[in-house]
Amino acid sequence: MSVNTPVDVSEVTNQVPQRTNYAPDSSPYSVTKNLNGQAVPQYNAYLSDPLLLQCATRFPETLQKELEQTGRFVLSADAQEMARLANSEVPRLQTYDRLGNRIDQVEYHPAYHALMRRSVAHGLHSSIWENSPQQSPESGRRHQARATRFYLTAQLECGHLCPLTMTSASLAVLMTSPALYDEWSPRILTRKYDASNKPPVKKAGLTIGMGMTEKQGGTDVRANTTRADHAGNGVYRLNGHKWFMSAPMSDAFMVLAQANGQAAGDNKSGLSCFLVPRLLSDGSGNGFRLQRLKDKLGNRSNASSEVQFENALGQMVGEPGQGVKTIIDMVTLTRLDCAVASAGLMRAGMSEAVHHARHRSVGGVPLINQPLMQRVLADMSLDVAAATALSLRLARAFDLAANDRMEAAFARVMTPVVKYWVAKIAPSLLYEAMECLGGNGYVEEGPLARLYREAPVNAIWEGSGNVMALDIVRVLHRAPRLFDDVLEWIGTQLGRRGQGTVAVLRAAMQVTMTDEGAARMLTEQMALAASAACLKELGADHIADAFIETRLGGQWRTTYGMIDARHDALGIINALYPQE
């Protein structure tokens, strides 16, 4: 009688190692060898990104070291677990306390606060405005330095970045009212995260939110009905609602409301911007009623709320009736962050896909060595490279715009273009990355499902695709000279291909001048041409050439893998994703 040998189902082969470090550099428990004495790869999101390193090549050594530390932290097991917990243990609304008192608070998981604490300490909410001696290495490149940090941090967790981007951008609005800026900025510019439920004057550090959208108007903020009645001494009482207001535990909010009852002798009214604290100086609530939290597809660590204002006290920021003009600089800065975060999400997903392909075999052959997979990954890599180069180039324009006409034109024209295109392509690329992993990419245990759900929001908030495209039309009609400056730069960077590319863009501009329905076509063509120019400017010629041939004038394509045999697919992958 024979006895069958049982199969050991506990031993699994052909598995992909996790792309995480046991501990961050700062931990005394950082591991460089496993129990068998074999070297353990030390993953670093900064050092493993050649294009990012090229963009940061002129950063001083102190900044480079900080970015190295951030790159390692992003891929540490501790940080990845924080990101998972912050999104699985979602914020909870506490409308009343145990005794029935109205408190209107949101409870976050400690992992969320840990992420906030680290990002605040690294200045994601403030660094572009700081003038301390410690910030001198970033002089002249503040937006680029912050965008690089933001790009790396977005690869870890995006939800907590929402209050940080709003806080950073809010300072541009506060500057329009010097007295308010002097009062609020000292506590905003600290690098101390203070989550306590105290009035602003008693806190070590502050965050600022934004309230624009209402039920009836959505994007059409001029249709807002929230009313602000003058109550004397420069104070207004706000009554109304906001349909989407993220980070509701911020210490104050920039709110758009219809100003009424101006001071004697001043009959100006209309949509205006107000700074509305969540708590009054005595710690009591400021007529700020949280109705509910949104149950969102992604961005789940970041609470988004519906708010009712009941005689909430606020101070006007900027001029009466100029609310949109006042807040637009804040919106512009947040649009840059939307693009940078989307590029970071794409890089994170793409890194997972390449890592998987290098360690997973089918039929005894690693996926990375199979021609079709090579072409899919190479094709995807081109879009990630373009999104990264374009987003960080926009940050550079923000740094240089004050003293350079072309850079100012680039910042104005390309902000909606970059936000439109980078945010739009992120979800489809992340889906393709998920497919590269198969079922393992589809489950919540890994990061790809969360990255995929996170991606769509950047194309929606701070102006959806049509809003971005119509902004381009507005610039085209009001300041066509700005396009001339940008097109000249694109033509110069593209060399022999420049003249033909610029001619196509000018033709698209002419069509759009009389047919705003063509606005998306112009916007996308501007994005593709500028992306190619950015890659050329960085000296990534073989990447740029492959991008140009497959995106500018190539065959119609709706999925990845359409790169042909003329291009070295594996060479593209290895150039952008070196073996770790």
Coordinates of C-alpha atoms in Angstrom, one line a residue:
M1 CA 0.0 0.0 0.0
S2 CA 1.6 3.3 -1.2
V3 CA 1.4 6.5 0.8
N4 CA 1.2 9.7 -1.2
T5 CA 3.7 12.4 0.0
P6 CA 1.7 15.5 1.0
V7 CA 2.4 18.7 -0.9
D8 CA 3.8 21.5 1.2
V9 CA 1.5 24.3 0.3
S10 CA 3.3 26.7 2.6
E11 CA 6.3 27.0 0.3
V12 CA 5.6 29.5 -2.5
T13 CA 8.0 30.2 -5.3
N14 CA 8.2 32.9 -8.0
Q15 CA 7.2 35.6 -5.5
V16 CA 8.0 39.3 -5.8
P17 CA 9.8 40.8 -2.8
Q18 CA 8.2 43.9 -1.3
R19 CA 9.7 47.2 -2.4
T20 CA 10.0 48.5 1.1
N21 CA 12.8 49.1 3.6
Y22 CA 12.5 47.5 7.1
A23 CA 13.1 50.9 8.7
P24 CA 13.9 54.5 7.6
D25 CA 17.4 55.9 7.7
S26 CA 16.7 57.7 10.9
S27 CA 15.8 54.4 12.7
P28 CA 18.4 52.6 14.8
Y29 CA 16.8 49.4 13.5
S30 CA 17.6 50.0 9.8
V31 CA 18.5 46.6 8.3
T32 CA 21.0 46.0 5.6
K33 CA 21.3 42.2 5.8
N34 CA 18.7 39.5 6.2
L35 CA 19.0 36.5 8.6
N36 CA 21.1 34.6 6.1
G37 CA 23.6 37.4 5.8
Q38 CA 22.5 38.4 2.3
A39 CA 22.4 42.1 1.4
V40 CA 18.9 43.6 1.6
P41 CA 18.2 46.2 -1.1
Q42 CA 17.9 49.7 0.3
Y43 CA 15.1 51.3 -1.7
N44 CA 15.1 55.1 -2.2
A45 CA 12.4 56.9 -4.2
Y46 CA 14.8 59.8 -4.8
L47 CA 18.0 58.1 -5.6
S48 CA 16.3 55.6 -7.9
D49 CA 14.8 58.3 -10.1
P50 CA 17.4 59.5 -12.6
L51 CA 15.1 62.1 -14.2
L52 CA 14.3 63.6 -10.8
L53 CA 18.0 63.7 -10.0
Q54 CA 18.6 65.5 -13.2
C55 CA 15.9 68.1 -12.4
A56 CA 17.6 68.6 -9.0
T57 CA 21.2 68.6 -10.2
R58 CA 21.8 72.2 -9.1
F59 CA 20.3 71.8 -5.6
P60 CA 22.8 72.3 -2.8
E61 CA 24.2 69.3 -0.9
T62 CA 22.2 70.0 2.2
L63 CA 19.0 69.9 0.2
Q64 CA 20.1 66.8 -1.7
K65 CA 20.7 65.0 1.7
E66 CA 17.3 65.9 2.9
L67 CA 15.7 64.6 -0.3
E68 CA 17.7 61.3 0.0
Q69 CA 16.3 60.9 3.5
T70 CA 12.7 61.6 2.3
G71 CA 13.2 59.2 -0.5
R72 CA 14.2 56.4 1.9
F73 CA 11.4 57.3 4.3
V74 CA 8.8 57.1 1.6
L75 CA 9.7 53.4 0.9
S76 CA 10.1 52.4 4.5
A77 CA 7.8 49.8 5.9
D78 CA 6.8 52.1 8.7
A79 CA 5.8 54.9 6.4
Q80 CA 3.9 52.5 4.1
E81 CA 2.0 51.2 7.0
M82 CA 1.1 54.8 8.1
A83 CA -0.3 55.4 4.6
R84 CA -2.4 52.2 4.7
L85 CA -3.8 52.9 8.1
A86 CA -4.5 56.6 7.4
N87 CA -6.7 55.5 4.5
S88 CA -8.3 52.3 5.9
E89 CA -9.2 53.9 9.2
V90 CA -11.0 56.8 7.7
P91 CA -11.8 60.1 9.5
R92 CA -15.0 60.1 11.7
L93 CA -17.3 63.0 12.3
Q94 CA -18.2 63.8 15.9
T95 CA -21.0 66.2 15.8
Y96 CA -21.8 66.0 19.6
D97 CA -19.9 65.0 22.7
R98 CA -21.2 62.4 25.2
L99 CA -23.2 65.0 27.0
G100 CA -25.0 66.3 23.9
N101 CA -23.0 69.4 23.4
R102 CA -22.3 70.4 19.8
I103 CA -18.6 70.0 19.1
D104 CA -18.3 69.6 15.3
Q105 CA -15.0 67.7 15.3
V106 CA -13.3 65.2 13.1
E107 CA -11.3 62.3 14.5
Y108 CA -8.3 61.1 12.5
H109 CA -6.2 58.0 12.9
P110 CA -2.9 58.6 14.6
A111 CA -1.2 57.5 11.4
Y112 CA -2.6 60.6 9.7
H113 CA -1.3 62.8 12.4
A114 CA 2.1 61.2 12.1
L115 CA 2.2 61.9 8.3
M116 CA 1.1 65.5 8.9
R117 CA 3.8 66.0 11.6
R118 CA 6.6 64.8 9.3
S119 CA 5.4 66.8 6.3
V120 CA 5.0 70.0 8.3
A121 CA 8.4 69.5 9.8
H122 CA 9.8 69.4 6.2
G123 CA 7.9 72.6 5.3
L124 CA 5.5 71.3 2.7
H125 CA 3.0 73.9 4.1
S126 CA 5.4 76.8 4.3
S127 CA 8.8 76.5 2.7
I128 CA 8.2 78.7 -0.4
W129 CA 7.4 81.7 1.9
E130 CA 10.1 81.3 4.5
N131 CA 13.1 83.7 4.8
S132 CA 15.0 82.2 7.7
P133 CA 18.8 81.6 7.4
Q134 CA 18.1 77.8 7.3
Q135 CA 16.2 78.3 4.1
S136 CA 19.0 80.1 2.2
P137 CA 20.0 76.9 0.3
E138 CA 16.6 77.1 -1.4
S139 CA 16.9 80.7 -2.4
G140 CA 15.8 81.1 -6.0
R141 CA 14.5 77.6 -6.2
R142 CA 11.9 77.4 -3.4
H143 CA 9.1 76.2 -5.7
Q144 CA 11.4 73.5 -7.2
A145 CA 12.6 72.3 -3.9
R146 CA 9.1 72.1 -2.4
A147 CA 7.7 70.4 -5.6
T148 CA 10.4 67.8 -5.4
R149 CA 9.5 67.1 -1.7
F150 CA 5.8 67.1 -2.7
Y151 CA 6.4 64.7 -5.6
L152 CA 8.2 62.2 -3.3
T153 CA 5.7 62.5 -0.5
A154 CA 2.8 62.0 -3.0
Q155 CA 4.3 58.6 -3.8
L156 CA 3.6 57.6 -0.2
E157 CA 0.3 59.2 0.7
C158 CA -1.7 62.1 -0.9
G159 CA -4.6 62.7 1.4
H160 CA -2.7 64.5 4.1
L161 CA -1.2 66.7 1.4
C162 CA -4.5 68.5 0.9
P163 CA -4.4 70.7 4.0
L164 CA -0.7 71.3 3.4
T165 CA -1.2 72.6 -0.2
M166 CA -4.1 74.8 0.9
T167 CA -2.1 76.2 3.8
S168 CA 0.9 77.0 1.6
A169 CA -1.3 78.6 -1.1
S170 CA -3.3 80.6 1.5
L171 CA -0.4 82.8 2.2
A172 CA -0.5 84.2 -1.3
V173 CA -4.1 85.4 -0.5
L174 CA -3.2 86.7 3.0
M175 CA -0.5 88.9 1.4
T176 CA -3.3 91.0 -0.2
S177 CA -4.3 92.1 3.3
P178 CA -1.0 93.0 5.1
A179 CA -2.6 93.4 8.6
L180 CA -4.1 89.9 8.4
Y181 CA -0.8 88.5 7.0
D182 CA 1.1 90.0 9.9
E183 CA -1.4 88.5 12.4
W184 CA -1.7 85.0 11.0
S185 CA 1.6 84.2 9.1
P186 CA 3.9 83.8 12.1
R187 CA 1.9 80.8 13.4
I188 CA 1.5 79.4 9.8
L189 CA 5.2 79.6 9.0
T190 CA 6.3 77.5 12.0
R191 CA 7.2 74.0 11.2
K192 CA 5.2 72.7 14.1
Y193 CA 2.1 70.5 13.7
D194 CA -0.5 71.2 16.3
A195 CA -3.6 69.1 16.0
S196 CA -5.1 70.4 19.3
N197 CA -8.6 71.8 19.3
K198 CA -7.6 75.3 20.5
P199 CA -8.2 78.8 19.2
P200 CA -5.5 79.9 16.7
V201 CA -3.9 82.3 19.1
K202 CA -3.1 79.4 21.5
K203 CA -1.6 77.0 18.9
A204 CA 2.0 76.4 18.0
G205 CA 1.2 76.0 14.3
L206 CA -1.8 76.5 12.0
T207 CA -3.3 75.1 8.9
I208 CA -5.7 76.9 6.5
G209 CA -8.4 75.5 4.4
M210 CA -10.6 76.8 1.6
G211 CA -14.4 76.9 1.0
M212 CA -15.6 77.8 -2.5
T213 CA -18.0 75.2 -3.8
E214 CA -21.8 75.3 -3.1
K215 CA -24.6 73.0 -4.1
Q216 CA -26.2 75.1 -6.7
G217 CA -23.0 76.4 -8.4
G218 CA -20.2 73.9 -8.3
T219 CA -17.5 75.4 -10.5
D220 CA -19.6 78.5 -11.1
V221 CA -18.6 80.2 -7.8
R222 CA -20.2 83.5 -8.9
A223 CA -23.5 81.8 -8.3
N224 CA -22.7 81.3 -4.7
T225 CA -25.4 82.3 -2.2
T226 CA -23.5 82.3 1.1
R227 CA -24.0 85.8 2.5
A228 CA -21.6 88.0 4.4
D229 CA -23.2 90.9 6.3
H230 CA -21.1 93.7 7.6
A231 CA -21.2 93.7 11.4
G232 CA -18.8 96.6 12.1
N233 CA -15.1 97.0 12.9
G234 CA -14.1 95.1 9.7
V235 CA -16.0 91.9 10.8
Y236 CA -18.6 90.1 8.8
R237 CA -21.2 87.5 9.7
L238 CA -21.4 84.7 7.2
N239 CA -24.6 82.6 6.7
G240 CA -24.9 79.9 4.1
H241 CA -23.2 76.6 3.2
K242 CA -20.3 74.9 1.4
W243 CA -20.9 71.6 -0.4
F244 CA -17.3 70.5 -0.4
M245 CA -14.9 71.7 2.2
S246 CA -11.8 69.6 2.7
A247 CA -9.7 69.4 5.9
P248 CA -12.5 70.7 8.1
M249 CA -10.3 70.7 11.2
S250 CA -8.1 73.4 9.7
D251 CA -7.8 76.4 12.0
A252 CA -9.3 78.9 9.5
F253 CA -10.7 78.9 6.0
M254 CA -10.6 81.2 2.9
V255 CA -14.3 81.4 2.1
L256 CA -16.1 83.0 -0.9
A257 CA -19.3 84.8 0.1
Q258 CA -21.6 87.5 -1.3
A259 CA -20.7 90.7 0.6
N260 CA -23.7 92.8 1.7
G261 CA -24.1 95.9 3.9
Q262 CA -20.7 97.5 3.5
A263 CA -19.5 100.2 5.8
A264 CA -21.1 103.7 5.5
G265 CA -20.1 105.4 2.3
D266 CA -18.9 102.2 0.6
N267 CA -21.5 100.7 -1.6
K268 CA -19.4 98.0 -3.1
S269 CA -20.7 94.4 -2.8
G270 CA -20.5 91.1 -4.6
L271 CA -18.5 87.9 -4.3
S272 CA -15.7 88.5 -1.8
C273 CA -13.1 86.5 0.1
F274 CA -13.2 86.1 3.8
L275 CA -10.9 84.5 6.4
V276 CA -13.1 82.6 8.8
P277 CA -11.6 81.0 11.9
R278 CA -13.1 77.6 13.0
L279 CA -12.9 78.6 16.7
L280 CA -13.2 82.0 18.3
S281 CA -10.5 83.4 20.6
D282 CA -12.3 82.1 23.7
G283 CA -12.3 78.6 22.2
S284 CA -16.0 78.5 21.4
G285 CA -17.3 77.5 18.0
N286 CA -17.6 80.1 15.3
G287 CA -20.9 79.2 13.8
F288 CA -19.3 76.4 11.9
R289 CA -21.6 73.4 11.6
L290 CA -20.3 70.1 10.0
Q291 CA -23.3 68.4 8.3
R292 CA -21.5 65.2 7.2
L293 CA -18.3 63.9 5.7
K294 CA -18.2 62.8 2.1
D295 CA -17.9 59.1 1.3
K296 CA -15.2 59.5 -1.4
L297 CA -13.8 57.1 -4.0
G298 CA -10.2 57.9 -2.9
N299 CA -8.4 60.5 -0.9
R300 CA -9.9 58.8 2.1
S301 CA -7.5 59.9 4.7
N302 CA -8.5 63.5 4.0
A303 CA -11.9 64.4 5.4
S304 CA -14.1 66.4 3.0
S305 CA -17.2 67.9 4.6
E306 CA -20.4 69.7 4.0
V307 CA -20.5 72.8 6.2
Q308 CA -23.3 75.2 7.3
F309 CA -22.3 78.7 8.4
E310 CA -24.5 80.2 11.1
N311 CA -23.4 83.8 11.9
A312 CA -19.8 82.7 11.5
L313 CA -17.5 85.7 12.0
G314 CA -14.9 86.5 9.3
Q315 CA -12.7 89.3 8.0
M316 CA -12.5 90.3 4.4
V317 CA -9.4 89.5 2.5
G318 CA -8.6 91.7 -0.5
E319 CA -11.2 94.1 -2.0
P320 CA -15.0 93.9 -1.8
G321 CA -16.5 92.2 -4.8
Q322 CA -13.1 90.9 -5.9
G323 CA -13.3 87.4 -4.3
V324 CA -12.3 85.4 -7.4
K325 CA -9.4 87.8 -8.2
T326 CA -8.3 87.6 -4.6
I327 CA -8.3 83.8 -4.3
I328 CA -7.0 83.0 -7.8
D329 CA -3.3 83.0 -6.7
M330 CA -4.2 80.4 -4.1
V331 CA -6.0 78.3 -6.8
T332 CA -3.0 78.6 -9.2
L333 CA -0.6 77.3 -6.6
T334 CA -2.9 74.4 -5.7
R335 CA -3.1 73.5 -9.4
L336 CA 0.6 73.1 -9.6
D337 CA 0.4 70.8 -6.6
C338 CA -2.3 68.7 -8.4
A339 CA 0.0 68.2 -11.3
V340 CA 3.1 67.4 -9.1
A341 CA 1.1 64.9 -7.0
S342 CA -0.3 63.2 -10.0
A343 CA 3.2 62.8 -11.4
G344 CA 4.2 61.3 -8.1
L345 CA 1.4 58.9 -8.1
M346 CA 2.3 57.7 -11.6
R347 CA 5.9 57.3 -10.6
A348 CA 4.9 55.2 -7.5
G349 CA 2.7 52.9 -9.6
M350 CA 5.1 52.6 -12.4
S351 CA 7.9 51.7 -10.0
E352 CA 5.7 48.9 -8.6
A353 CA 5.1 47.6 -12.1
V354 CA 8.7 47.5 -13.1
H355 CA 9.8 46.0 -9.8
H356 CA 7.2 43.2 -10.3
A357 CA 8.3 42.6 -13.9
R358 CA 11.9 42.2 -12.8
H359 CA 11.1 39.6 -10.1
R360 CA 8.2 37.7 -11.6
S361 CA 8.7 35.0 -14.3
V362 CA 6.2 33.4 -16.7
G363 CA 7.3 30.2 -18.5
G364 CA 10.6 30.5 -16.8
V365 CA 11.3 33.9 -18.3
P366 CA 11.2 37.1 -16.3
L367 CA 8.4 39.4 -17.4
I368 CA 10.9 42.2 -17.9
N369 CA 12.6 40.1 -20.7
Q370 CA 9.4 39.4 -22.6
P371 CA 9.0 41.7 -25.7
L372 CA 5.4 42.7 -25.2
M373 CA 5.8 43.5 -21.5
Q374 CA 8.9 45.5 -22.3
R375 CA 7.0 47.6 -24.8
V376 CA 4.1 48.2 -22.4
L377 CA 6.4 49.3 -19.6
A378 CA 8.5 51.4 -21.9
D379 CA 5.5 53.1 -23.3
M380 CA 4.2 53.8 -19.8
S381 CA 7.6 55.1 -18.7
L382 CA 7.5 57.8 -21.4
D383 CA 4.3 59.3 -19.9
V384 CA 5.7 59.2 -16.4
A385 CA 8.9 60.8 -17.5
A386 CA 7.0 63.5 -19.4
A387 CA 4.7 64.2 -16.5
T388 CA 7.6 64.5 -14.1
A389 CA 9.7 66.8 -16.3
L390 CA 6.7 69.0 -17.2
S391 CA 5.5 69.4 -13.6
L392 CA 8.9 70.3 -12.2
R393 CA 9.5 72.6 -15.2
L394 CA 6.4 74.4 -14.2
A395 CA 7.7 74.8 -10.6
R396 CA 10.8 76.3 -12.1
A397 CA 8.8 78.8 -14.0
F398 CA 7.1 79.8 -10.7
D399 CA 10.5 80.5 -9.2
L400 CA 11.7 82.6 -12.2
A401 CA 8.5 84.3 -13.3
A402 CA 9.1 87.5 -11.3
N403 CA 12.2 88.4 -13.3
D404 CA 11.8 86.7 -16.7
R405 CA 9.1 87.4 -19.2
M406 CA 9.2 83.9 -20.8
E407 CA 9.0 82.2 -17.5
A408 CA 6.1 84.4 -16.5
A409 CA 4.3 83.4 -19.7
F410 CA 5.1 79.8 -19.1
A411 CA 3.7 79.9 -15.6
R412 CA 0.4 81.5 -16.8
V413 CA -0.2 79.5 -20.0
M414 CA 1.1 76.2 -18.8
T415 CA -0.4 75.9 -15.3
P416 CA -3.9 74.9 -16.7
V417 CA -2.2 72.8 -19.4
V418 CA 0.0 70.9 -17.0
K419 CA -2.8 70.4 -14.5
Y420 CA -5.1 69.2 -17.2
W421 CA -2.9 66.7 -18.9
V422 CA -0.9 65.2 -16.0
A423 CA -4.0 64.7 -13.8
K424 CA -5.9 63.2 -16.7
I425 CA -3.4 60.6 -17.7
A426 CA -2.7 59.4 -14.2
P427 CA -5.7 57.1 -13.6
S428 CA -5.3 55.2 -16.9
L429 CA -1.5 54.7 -16.3
L430 CA -2.1 53.5 -12.8
Y431 CA -4.7 51.0 -14.0
E432 CA -2.2 49.7 -16.5
A433 CA 0.4 49.4 -13.7
M434 CA -2.2 47.5 -11.7
E435 CA -2.8 45.1 -14.7
C436 CA 1.0 44.5 -14.9
L437 CA 0.7 42.9 -11.4
G438 CA -2.5 41.1 -12.2
G439 CA -4.6 40.1 -9.2
N440 CA -1.9 41.1 -6.8
G441 CA -2.3 44.7 -8.0
Y442 CA -6.1 44.7 -7.5
V443 CA -6.1 43.8 -3.8
E444 CA -6.0 46.4 -1.0
E445 CA -3.0 44.8 0.7
G446 CA -0.7 46.4 -1.8
P447 CA -0.4 50.1 -2.6
L448 CA -1.7 50.1 -6.2
A449 CA -5.4 49.9 -5.5
R450 CA -5.1 53.0 -3.2
L451 CA -2.9 54.8 -5.7
Y452 CA -5.5 54.1 -8.5
R453 CA -8.4 55.4 -6.3
E454 CA -6.4 58.5 -5.4
A455 CA -5.6 59.6 -8.9
P456 CA -9.0 60.9 -10.3
V457 CA -9.4 63.6 -7.6
N458 CA -6.5 65.8 -9.0
A459 CA -8.4 66.2 -12.3
I460 CA -11.6 67.2 -10.5
W461 CA -10.7 69.6 -7.7
E462 CA -9.1 73.0 -8.3
G463 CA -10.8 73.1 -11.7
S464 CA -11.9 70.1 -13.8
G465 CA -10.7 69.4 -17.3
N466 CA -13.1 71.7 -19.1
V467 CA -12.3 74.5 -16.7
M468 CA -8.6 74.2 -17.5
A469 CA -9.2 74.1 -21.2
L470 CA -11.5 77.1 -21.1
D471 CA -8.9 79.0 -19.1
I472 CA -6.5 78.4 -22.0
V473 CA -9.1 79.9 -24.3
R474 CA -9.4 82.9 -22.0
V475 CA -5.6 83.5 -22.1
L476 CA -5.6 83.0 -25.9
H477 CA -8.1 85.8 -26.4
R478 CA -6.8 88.2 -23.7
A479 CA -3.0 87.8 -24.0
P480 CA -2.0 85.9 -27.2
R481 CA 1.5 87.2 -26.8
L482 CA 2.0 84.8 -23.9
F483 CA 1.6 81.9 -26.2
D484 CA 4.2 83.4 -28.6
D485 CA 6.8 83.3 -25.8
V486 CA 5.9 79.7 -24.8
L487 CA 5.9 78.5 -28.4
E488 CA 9.3 80.1 -29.1
W489 CA 10.7 78.2 -26.1
I490 CA 9.1 74.9 -27.3
G491 CA 10.5 75.4 -30.8
T492 CA 14.0 76.1 -29.6
Q493 CA 14.1 73.1 -27.3
L494 CA 12.8 70.7 -30.0
G495 CA 15.5 71.7 -32.5
R496 CA 14.8 70.4 -36.0
R497 CA 11.3 69.2 -35.0
G498 CA 10.5 72.6 -33.5
Q499 CA 9.3 74.4 -36.6
G500 CA 6.7 71.8 -37.6
T501 CA 5.5 71.3 -34.0
V502 CA 5.0 75.0 -33.5
A503 CA 3.1 75.2 -36.8
V504 CA 0.7 72.6 -35.6
L505 CA 0.2 74.4 -32.3
R506 CA -0.5 77.7 -34.1
A507 CA -3.1 76.0 -36.3
A508 CA -4.8 74.6 -33.2
M509 CA -4.8 78.0 -31.7
Q510 CA -6.5 79.5 -34.7
V511 CA -9.2 76.9 -34.6
T512 CA -9.7 77.4 -30.9
M513 CA -10.0 81.2 -31.3
T514 CA -13.3 80.7 -33.1
D515 CA -14.4 77.3 -31.7
E516 CA -14.0 76.9 -28.0
G517 CA -15.1 73.3 -28.4
A518 CA -11.6 72.6 -29.7
A519 CA -10.1 73.7 -26.5
R520 CA -9.2 70.3 -25.2
M521 CA -7.4 69.5 -28.5
L522 CA -5.2 72.6 -28.1
T523 CA -4.6 71.9 -24.4
E524 CA -3.4 68.4 -25.0
Q525 CA -1.2 69.3 -27.9
M526 CA 0.4 72.0 -25.8
A527 CA 1.0 69.5 -23.1
L528 CA 2.6 66.9 -25.4
A529 CA 4.8 69.5 -27.2
A530 CA 5.9 71.1 -23.9
S531 CA 6.6 67.7 -22.4
A532 CA 8.9 66.8 -25.3
A533 CA 10.6 70.1 -24.9
C534 CA 11.2 69.6 -21.2
L535 CA 12.7 66.1 -21.8
K536 CA 15.0 67.6 -24.4
E537 CA 16.0 70.4 -22.1
L538 CA 17.0 67.8 -19.5
G539 CA 19.2 66.1 -22.0
A540 CA 17.1 62.9 -22.1
D541 CA 17.3 62.8 -25.9
H542 CA 16.5 59.1 -26.4
I543 CA 13.5 59.4 -24.1
A544 CA 12.4 62.6 -25.7
D545 CA 12.7 61.1 -29.2
A546 CA 10.6 58.1 -28.3
F547 CA 8.0 60.4 -26.8
I548 CA 7.9 62.6 -29.8
E549 CA 7.6 59.8 -32.3
T550 CA 4.8 58.1 -30.3
R551 CA 2.9 61.1 -29.1
L552 CA 3.4 63.9 -31.6
G553 CA 2.1 62.9 -35.0
G554 CA 2.1 59.1 -34.3
Q555 CA -0.7 56.7 -34.8
W556 CA -3.9 56.9 -32.9
R557 CA -3.6 55.2 -29.6
T558 CA -5.9 54.5 -26.6
T559 CA -3.8 52.0 -24.6
Y560 CA -0.2 51.4 -23.8
G561 CA 2.2 49.1 -25.7
M562 CA 2.1 51.0 -29.0
I563 CA 5.8 51.7 -29.1
D564 CA 7.5 49.9 -32.1
A565 CA 10.7 47.9 -32.5
R566 CA 12.7 51.0 -33.6
H567 CA 12.9 52.0 -29.9
D568 CA 15.0 50.2 -27.3
A569 CA 12.2 49.3 -24.9
L570 CA 14.3 47.7 -22.3
G571 CA 16.9 50.5 -22.6
I572 CA 14.1 53.1 -21.9
I573 CA 12.9 51.1 -18.8
N574 CA 16.4 50.7 -17.4
A575 CA 17.3 54.3 -18.0
L576 CA 14.3 55.6 -16.1
Y577 CA 14.1 52.7 -13.5
P578 CA 17.6 51.5 -12.7
Q579 CA 17.9 48.1 -11.1
E580 CA 17.6 48.6 -7.3

